[in-house]
Amino acid sequence: VQAVAIASSTDTHAELILRAAAARKAIFCEKPVDLDIGRAREVQAAVTKARVPCLIGFQRRYDPTFAAVKRRLDAGEIGETEVLCITSRDPAPPPIAYIERSGGIFKDQLIHDFDVCRWILGDEAQTVYAAASCLVDAAISDAGDADTTAVTIRTRKGRLCQINTSRRAAYGYDQRFEVLGSGGMLEAGNHRPTEVSWHRAGAISVDPPEAFFLERYRAAYAEEMIHFAAVLRGETQPRTSIEDGVRALEIAEAATRSSKEGRVVAL
Amino acid sequence: VQAVAIASSTDTHAELILRAAAARKAIFCEKPVDLDIGRAREVQAAVTKARVPCLIGFQRRYDPTFAAVKRRLDAGEIGETEVLCITSRDPAPPPIAYIERSGGIFKDQLIHDFDVCRWILGDEAQTVYAAASCLVDAAISDAGDADTTAVTIRTRKGRLCQINTSRRAAYGYDQRFEVLGSGGMLEAGNHRPTEVSWHRAGAISVDPPEAFFLERYRAAYAEEMIHFAAVLRGETQPRTSIEDGVRALEIAEAATRSSKEGRVVAL
Amino acid sequence: VQAVAIASSTDTHAELILRAAAARKAIFCEKPVDLDIGRAREVQAAVTKARVPCLIGFQRRYDPTFAAVKRRLDAGEIGETEVLCITSRDPAPPPIAYIERSGGIFKDQLIHDFDVCRWILGDEAQTVYAAASCLVDAAISDAGDADTTAVTIRTRKGRLCQINTSRRAAYGYDQRFEVLGSGGMLEAGNHRPTEVSWHRAGAISVDPPEAFFLERYRAAYAEEMIHFAAVLRGETQPRTSIEDGVRALEIAEAATRSSKEGRVVAL
Amino acid sequence: VQAVAIASSTDTHAELILRAAAARKAIFCEKPVDLDIGRAREVQAAVTKARVPCLIGFQRRYDPTFAAVKRRLDAGEIGETEVLCITSRDPAPPPIAYIERSGGIFKDQLIHDFDVCRWILGDEAQTVYAAASCLVDAAISDAGDADTTAVTIRTRKGRLCQINTSRRAAYGYDQRFEVLGSGGMLEAGNHRPTEVSWHRAGAISVDPPEAFFLERYRAAYAEEMIHFAAVLRGETQPRTSIEDGVRALEIAEAATRSSKEGRVVAL
């Protein structure tokens, strides 16, 4: 056994990473590292000490469309990066039982967006402001969580990121972002199941986005594993490291506090 | 009176142009010059002899989108022009009484497309093949006409033009063309009333095209009159001359014959 | 004289409205009413007392695309309104001399977006958070202003609005918004000068948005005046009233404070 | 051995199918059955007599986008089918050596389009007219072939099909069609590698279509094999039968003759 892939429930991640690190195995683990930031840092320390590769499953970075935007940003196609707007909406909320153990919408759903923010802006969050409402289902509010959020991150260089999320988009899984730079804008759009358009009296219509993450990120999951295999062969370092996992969790923690206390939180 | 604008019924065009030319007035006349090609040539000769400007109302050449394609073709954006595909569909057929006196679908509806073909390809038709069916309304067939056509024009340089038309497009007035060249393609799309899109379960939809020619070619009609005013001021020559009117009619005549006799017709 | 149209510089608006109201004239005035909220309220009181119609020039409400979204929202096409995301970017910053007397980006540029927010969400702002950076031109910062902002408004009903603006979009005047509701999303896209697309090795490209507000809102300005004429004929009340002008200014004031003090501001 | 998959050069197809049929093996064979129509019919007779399933590799029918259009047509989404327009362009011509043995552009390239025509229109060709030019490379003309064609097929029911093809589209592999029906239009668009759009001064651009058939029809090839496996399990009949192979070849033969003789050919 050369490597361990951890795709079990979140509360088992930390323990399993620690054991794999102790056994000097390369690690792939789904996000998040842990819901508790202190615990996540402990795990990070152990992995660092063990000097094993540890790849956290932020699969969006491997999505062909998202990855192309990143490459083109790095190639300077729009000059200096200034603003990032992320739209991230699930088709429908998960069961309340799931929500109750999820760590809240920021650690569960937006952690992916926080990772995209750091990756695309190439800068660390300095302040976070998170407004959150419960507009989809009152039971989510009863469970102490929100279902609709509007987050603003200001980075150290003054770059701005806006994230809007919802647990429900009636038209499907909406996963887009756009980056404004000094020389233009790069936009990452949704994928669609087919390229059919239907023209009839009153409207021309096309397919809504792919149904949910298994469809939308099919290519991304494959690319992620191809990358992990390259890591195992020693050809490269993990592009989504345990440090990325901890950093995204820090933003999620700050966003949760911001939302609960109704104020801006500094990191 | 410096100029005469003729927008009366087709059977009055020839006579009115002749009288305006005799009176040395500048002329604007809606297409077609006449349904009879011999008569149209007589009128052309009279206008030429009178040396008065005569602008035929092929308004499509003044449409901002179509005109932009022409400019960009001339600027060499796609290299040598090779193929033109025109889609030209009315939202609904006119009354049978109109059809009976229209001169047939080729002289009435497609004459605009034949003009676009000559203008965009910058070459004259050598052969025409027109397939026609009556699929929309049997009364059109009873009136001796067709409502659905597929025309192929081969020019002297071997360029190819395909035109597909229908008297009925349930989704609106469909007016598009695309030009393939050695270096790429330029496409002229439909205009829409608004830029709204509606995302819901099952479909994302946008507005269908503008309803009919008055909406679709509103800007074109204005540009045409602005151009006519420039002609009257002596600043320029008519961009859509009586020769253009006669040439388009010649193709319409050939297409009518082709369709009736089921064979390719040379010009 | 039945009506007065005020399109002079901002510092003259209040005085001219007061004099027109005193003379019992119907009033059209470009936004903003005044840069000072107290002064704007005085003007509002005088207009109310004089019982003259007063239409404030929030022309975006008259834009065919924006107005269609509003109509379709009201028709229930996406159920309950939840989230509004506005993208509002100028092609290039105005001269520094203009910026110095503009009242700042929130009162000058975003006041339109604040009006759109109130209009589309059909609810009043409860809290405002505005992050602002100077990323385009350091001279703007020297003038005490910002050029890039990210604003979050939470309404009384908990609806969320995110606005992102910039004084510079290299690709043109970017004026879009999208509304998420319980049953779907309505999106208002940019207008383009033509519907040409160019296909060549490496890319398919279409026109960027209209250059700036005179082109983008040409139809809106015309509709606005048609509406004002209907108001003058006594057929309807102003759709963009002086109250709307004052309310948008209140949000702009709060956003300015939020941005300067780095905290959430309640209205 | 239960089945034989034939993907060798065209001149071996007939012989290999005959031997597989004689051995009572199920057969998958790439198109065309043979370049000679008489020989193709012999092979069809042998397969029929042997009662073995034989699936011809018209992979386009398995493409998710094309297949969705067919399903939606059959579901009546646009009423009665009237007109089909196919755009089918390769990115670049094959080597001359390939062209010389290809059987000509109609049997080599358009045979797929002829199959799509029969499949989508659900009707047999009655007349074919094919105009062809050599506009891409004079060496193709020297080899006795054309590189640019415009084909019109009229079916027994009077439905019309226009096909435009080229051996070269500088922007990539262009594979689209649209179907006009009594109640609207269904359009099958190109697939793109990513959903990135790039906004900059002068243009907004997106990816051109997939590079060539291996990329464009990746999903189609997989679906085709899944279908073949279902045929082998006895669950279904081949959706693209040897009869389909022969019928498409008949149209290709007629088109070749039409093009060479400059006349309409009846089937």
mmCIF file of N, CA and C in Angstrom, chain C residues 37-74:
data_model
loop_
_atom_site.group_PDB
_atom_site.id
_atom_site.type_symbol
_atom_site.label_atom_id
_atom_site.label_comp_id
_atom_site.label_asym_id
_atom_site.label_seq_id
_atom_site.Cartn_x
_atom_site.Cartn_y
_atom_site.Cartn_z
ATOM 1 N N ILE C 37 -27.807 64.640 2.237
ATOM 2 C CA ILE C 37 -29.077 63.955 2.470
ATOM 3 C C ILE C 37 -30.110 64.892 3.129
ATOM 4 N N GLY C 38 -29.634 65.761 4.012
ATOM 5 C CA GLY C 38 -30.557 66.702 4.673
ATOM 6 C C GLY C 38 -31.188 67.645 3.648
ATOM 7 N N ARG C 39 -30.338 68.165 2.799
ATOM 8 C CA ARG C 39 -30.803 69.064 1.743
ATOM 9 C C ARG C 39 -31.789 68.341 0.803
ATOM 10 N N ALA C 40 -31.490 67.091 0.483
ATOM 11 C CA ALA C 40 -32.369 66.313 -0.401
ATOM 12 C C ALA C 40 -33.748 66.137 0.234
ATOM 13 N N ARG C 41 -33.749 65.923 1.553
ATOM 14 C CA ARG C 41 -35.044 65.753 2.234
ATOM 15 C C ARG C 41 -35.864 67.042 2.244
ATOM 16 N N GLU C 42 -35.173 68.150 2.416
ATOM 17 C CA GLU C 42 -35.845 69.461 2.332
ATOM 18 C C GLU C 42 -36.539 69.621 0.987
ATOM 19 N N VAL C 43 -35.794 69.286 -0.065
ATOM 20 C CA VAL C 43 -36.330 69.404 -1.420
ATOM 21 C C VAL C 43 -37.552 68.492 -1.589
ATOM 22 N N GLN C 44 -37.401 67.276 -1.052
ATOM 23 C CA GLN C 44 -38.529 66.328 -1.138
ATOM 24 C C GLN C 44 -39.771 66.919 -0.460
ATOM 25 N N ALA C 45 -39.566 67.515 0.721
ATOM 26 C CA ALA C 45 -40.691 68.099 1.458
ATOM 27 C C ALA C 45 -41.350 69.218 0.648
ATOM 28 N N ALA C 46 -40.518 70.034 0.031
ATOM 29 C CA ALA C 46 -41.063 71.160 -0.742
ATOM 30 C C ALA C 46 -41.873 70.654 -1.942
ATOM 31 N N VAL C 47 -41.359 69.636 -2.604
ATOM 32 C CA VAL C 47 -42.056 69.071 -3.760
ATOM 33 C C VAL C 47 -43.388 68.455 -3.330
ATOM 34 N N THR C 48 -43.346 67.736 -2.222
ATOM 35 C CA THR C 48 -44.569 67.101 -1.709
ATOM 36 C C THR C 48 -45.612 68.157 -1.380
ATOM 37 N N LYS C 49 -45.141 69.222 -0.720
ATOM 38 C CA LYS C 49 -46.062 70.294 -0.328
ATOM 39 C C LYS C 49 -46.656 70.989 -1.563
ATOM 40 N N ALA C 50 -45.820 71.151 -2.573
ATOM 41 C CA ALA C 50 -46.287 71.845 -3.786
ATOM 42 C C ALA C 50 -47.196 70.964 -4.645
ATOM 43 N N ARG C 51 -47.218 69.678 -4.321
ATOM 44 C CA ARG C 51 -48.050 68.718 -5.064
ATOM 45 C C ARG C 51 -47.795 68.758 -6.578
ATOM 46 N N VAL C 52 -46.521 68.924 -6.938
ATOM 47 C CA VAL C 52 -46.170 68.839 -8.361
ATOM 48 C C VAL C 52 -45.502 67.490 -8.620
ATOM 49 N N PRO C 53 -45.736 66.923 -9.797
ATOM 50 C CA PRO C 53 -45.027 65.677 -10.115
ATOM 51 C C PRO C 53 -43.535 65.959 -10.232
ATOM 52 N N CYS C 54 -42.723 65.061 -9.713
ATOM 53 C CA CYS C 54 -41.265 65.224 -9.814
ATOM 54 C C CYS C 54 -40.641 63.873 -10.131
ATOM 55 N N LEU C 55 -40.090 63.774 -11.309
ATOM 56 C CA LEU C 55 -39.531 62.510 -11.792
ATOM 57 C C LEU C 55 -37.999 62.594 -11.753
ATOM 58 N N ILE C 56 -37.394 61.679 -10.991
ATOM 59 C CA ILE C 56 -35.929 61.660 -10.900
ATOM 60 C C ILE C 56 -35.375 60.711 -11.965
ATOM 61 N N GLY C 57 -34.285 61.115 -12.612
ATOM 62 C CA GLY C 57 -33.779 60.415 -13.793
ATOM 63 C C GLY C 57 -33.028 59.116 -13.538
ATOM 64 N N PHE C 58 -33.689 58.179 -12.877
ATOM 65 C CA PHE C 58 -33.110 56.834 -12.780
ATOM 66 C C PHE C 58 -33.511 56.088 -14.050
ATOM 67 N N GLN C 59 -32.782 56.377 -15.124
ATOM 68 C CA GLN C 59 -33.210 55.903 -16.439
ATOM 69 C C GLN C 59 -33.165 54.383 -16.566
ATOM 70 N N ARG C 60 -32.395 53.716 -15.703
ATOM 71 C CA ARG C 60 -32.268 52.259 -15.863
ATOM 72 C C ARG C 60 -33.607 51.541 -15.729
ATOM 73 N N ARG C 61 -34.497 52.121 -14.926
ATOM 74 C CA ARG C 61 -35.809 51.477 -14.768
ATOM 75 C C ARG C 61 -36.601 51.459 -16.064
ATOM 76 N N TYR C 62 -36.186 52.290 -17.026
ATOM 77 C CA TYR C 62 -36.913 52.382 -18.291
ATOM 78 C C TYR C 62 -36.234 51.576 -19.397
ATOM 79 N N ASP C 63 -35.088 51.012 -19.085
ATOM 80 C CA ASP C 63 -34.382 50.171 -20.055
ATOM 81 C C ASP C 63 -35.252 48.961 -20.399
ATOM 82 N N PRO C 64 -35.414 48.642 -21.703
ATOM 83 C CA PRO C 64 -36.310 47.536 -22.095
ATOM 84 C C PRO C 64 -35.957 46.214 -21.405
ATOM 85 N N THR C 65 -34.667 45.915 -21.304
ATOM 86 C CA THR C 65 -34.276 44.650 -20.687
ATOM 87 C C THR C 65 -34.554 44.670 -19.183
ATOM 88 N N PHE C 66 -34.140 45.726 -18.499
ATOM 89 C CA PHE C 66 -34.350 45.790 -17.053
ATOM 90 C C PHE C 66 -35.851 45.809 -16.732
ATOM 91 N N ALA C 67 -36.611 46.587 -17.516
ATOM 92 C CA ALA C 67 -38.050 46.690 -17.270
ATOM 93 C C ALA C 67 -38.747 45.348 -17.506
ATOM 94 N N ALA C 68 -38.253 44.581 -18.487
ATOM 95 C CA ALA C 68 -38.847 43.266 -18.752
ATOM 96 C C ALA C 68 -38.607 42.324 -17.576
ATOM 97 N N VAL C 69 -37.409 42.390 -16.981
ATOM 98 C CA VAL C 69 -37.143 41.551 -15.807
ATOM 99 C C VAL C 69 -38.111 41.913 -14.685
ATOM 100 N N LYS C 70 -38.286 43.189 -14.453
ATOM 101 C CA LYS C 70 -39.185 43.626 -13.381
ATOM 102 C C LYS C 70 -40.613 43.125 -13.614
ATOM 103 N N ARG C 71 -41.083 43.280 -14.858
ATOM 104 C CA ARG C 71 -42.431 42.807 -15.191
ATOM 105 C C ARG C 71 -42.567 41.311 -14.952
ATOM 106 N N ARG C 72 -41.544 40.573 -15.336
ATOM 107 C CA ARG C 72 -41.609 39.119 -15.214
ATOM 108 C C ARG C 72 -41.474 38.663 -13.765
ATOM 109 N N LEU C 73 -40.703 39.404 -12.980
ATOM 110 C CA LEU C 73 -40.654 39.152 -11.532
ATOM 111 C C LEU C 73 -42.042 39.349 -10.929
ATOM 112 N N ASP C 74 -42.659 40.474 -11.292
ATOM 113 C CA ASP C 74 -43.979 40.791 -10.743
ATOM 114 C C ASP C 74 -45.020 39.769 -11.194
#
